[in-house]
XYZ file of C-alpha atoms in Angstrom:
123
model
C 96.409 115.414 86.821
C 95.863 112.049 87.909
C 92.691 110.474 88.730
C 92.443 107.183 90.463
C 89.356 104.768 90.463
C 89.474 101.619 92.666
C 87.475 98.608 92.497
C 87.315 94.937 93.829
C 86.794 95.167 97.617
C 84.430 93.054 99.378
C 83.894 90.418 102.238
C 85.613 87.139 102.295
C 86.224 84.557 104.635
C 89.736 84.105 106.431
C 92.111 82.345 104.124
C 90.508 83.405 101.105
C 91.585 85.814 98.064
C 90.507 89.259 96.835
C 91.945 91.321 93.749
C 91.960 95.018 94.066
C 92.196 97.109 90.738
C 93.432 100.510 90.392
C 92.884 102.500 87.137
C 94.609 105.825 86.458
C 93.908 108.405 83.786
C 97.522 109.838 83.554
C 100.606 107.380 84.332
C 102.354 108.281 87.395
C 105.727 106.867 88.683
C 104.327 105.046 91.782
C 101.319 103.388 92.355
C 100.892 102.250 96.184
C 97.961 100.845 98.060
C 97.353 101.657 101.568
C 94.922 100.549 104.062
C 93.407 102.571 107.091
C 91.813 101.344 110.327
C 89.190 103.833 112.183
C 90.993 106.128 114.096
C 94.274 105.300 112.570
C 96.672 106.874 109.924
C 97.280 105.022 106.469
C 99.435 102.078 106.263
C 101.338 101.212 103.164
C 100.634 97.869 102.085
C 102.376 97.283 98.496
C 103.706 99.520 95.784
C 105.304 99.431 92.509
C 107.211 101.546 90.067
C 105.266 101.455 86.736
C 108.318 101.641 84.614
C 109.251 98.265 85.814
C 110.808 96.029 88.209
C 109.242 94.231 91.552
C 106.813 95.467 93.950
C 107.773 96.605 97.541
C 105.763 95.410 100.612
C 104.974 96.007 104.054
C 106.512 93.055 106.336
C 102.652 92.255 107.416
C 101.750 91.345 103.771
C 104.916 89.723 102.222
C 104.315 86.116 100.881
C 100.633 86.774 100.658
C 99.984 89.830 98.690
C 101.230 90.621 94.956
C 101.077 93.801 93.193
C 101.400 94.057 89.523
C 101.161 96.974 86.957
C 99.600 96.784 83.364
C 100.987 99.791 81.404
C 98.386 99.197 78.372
C 95.063 98.959 80.617
C 96.578 101.821 82.797
C 96.108 99.876 86.033
C 97.522 98.373 88.956
C 96.378 95.536 90.687
C 96.699 94.241 94.157
C 96.246 90.303 94.588
C 95.402 89.596 97.956
C 95.770 85.875 99.106
C 95.530 83.963 102.362
C 93.516 86.806 104.021
C 93.256 87.332 107.573
C 90.592 89.202 109.887
C 93.474 91.703 110.620
C 93.370 92.636 106.808
C 90.086 94.289 107.209
C 90.446 97.800 106.625
C 89.298 100.527 103.907
C 91.988 99.988 100.945
C 93.172 103.404 99.313
C 95.003 103.443 95.932
C 97.740 106.376 95.822
C 100.198 107.545 93.324
C 103.006 109.837 92.734
C 104.734 111.533 89.478
C 107.519 112.473 91.304
C 110.569 110.378 92.450
C 110.402 108.567 95.832
C 113.276 107.267 97.541
C 112.925 103.347 98.437
C 112.711 103.935 102.100
C 109.524 106.454 101.643
C 107.587 104.313 99.167
C 105.216 102.957 101.528
C 104.732 106.491 103.392
C 101.667 108.306 102.901
C 103.006 111.978 102.761
C 104.764 111.144 99.622
C 101.743 110.596 97.659
C 99.611 113.429 96.178
C 96.927 111.515 94.225
C 94.274 109.391 95.999
C 91.414 107.051 95.217
C 88.008 106.963 97.172
C 88.716 103.866 99.026
C 87.573 100.355 98.997
C 86.199 98.264 101.955
C 87.875 94.805 102.656
C 86.315 92.851 105.181
C 87.675 89.563 106.291
C 85.657 87.337 108.774
């Protein structure tokens, strides 16, 4: 099974940066970050195929967030720059060992392994 552990959340002023980390016990095909506001569903933010290639991003974060993956460290990272108050949310790391078509990679139902979530607050 794949177990995920997130770290790196916290509080920052608008315009600042944070880096989230997601460590896994068994390598998945895809690692994707989602975020959730109270009373809302989970929104895909950024994801990456662990076999290589560029990340894929939601329009709201393109140019500000960068997702990377380190096979040796068994971890994926989300570098969040130029943070805005609307980025405030609980951020979750998710993983899938199956194949996901490009148009579905930022959609929560396609992921069956989830981390515990980490709060990001931008003021």
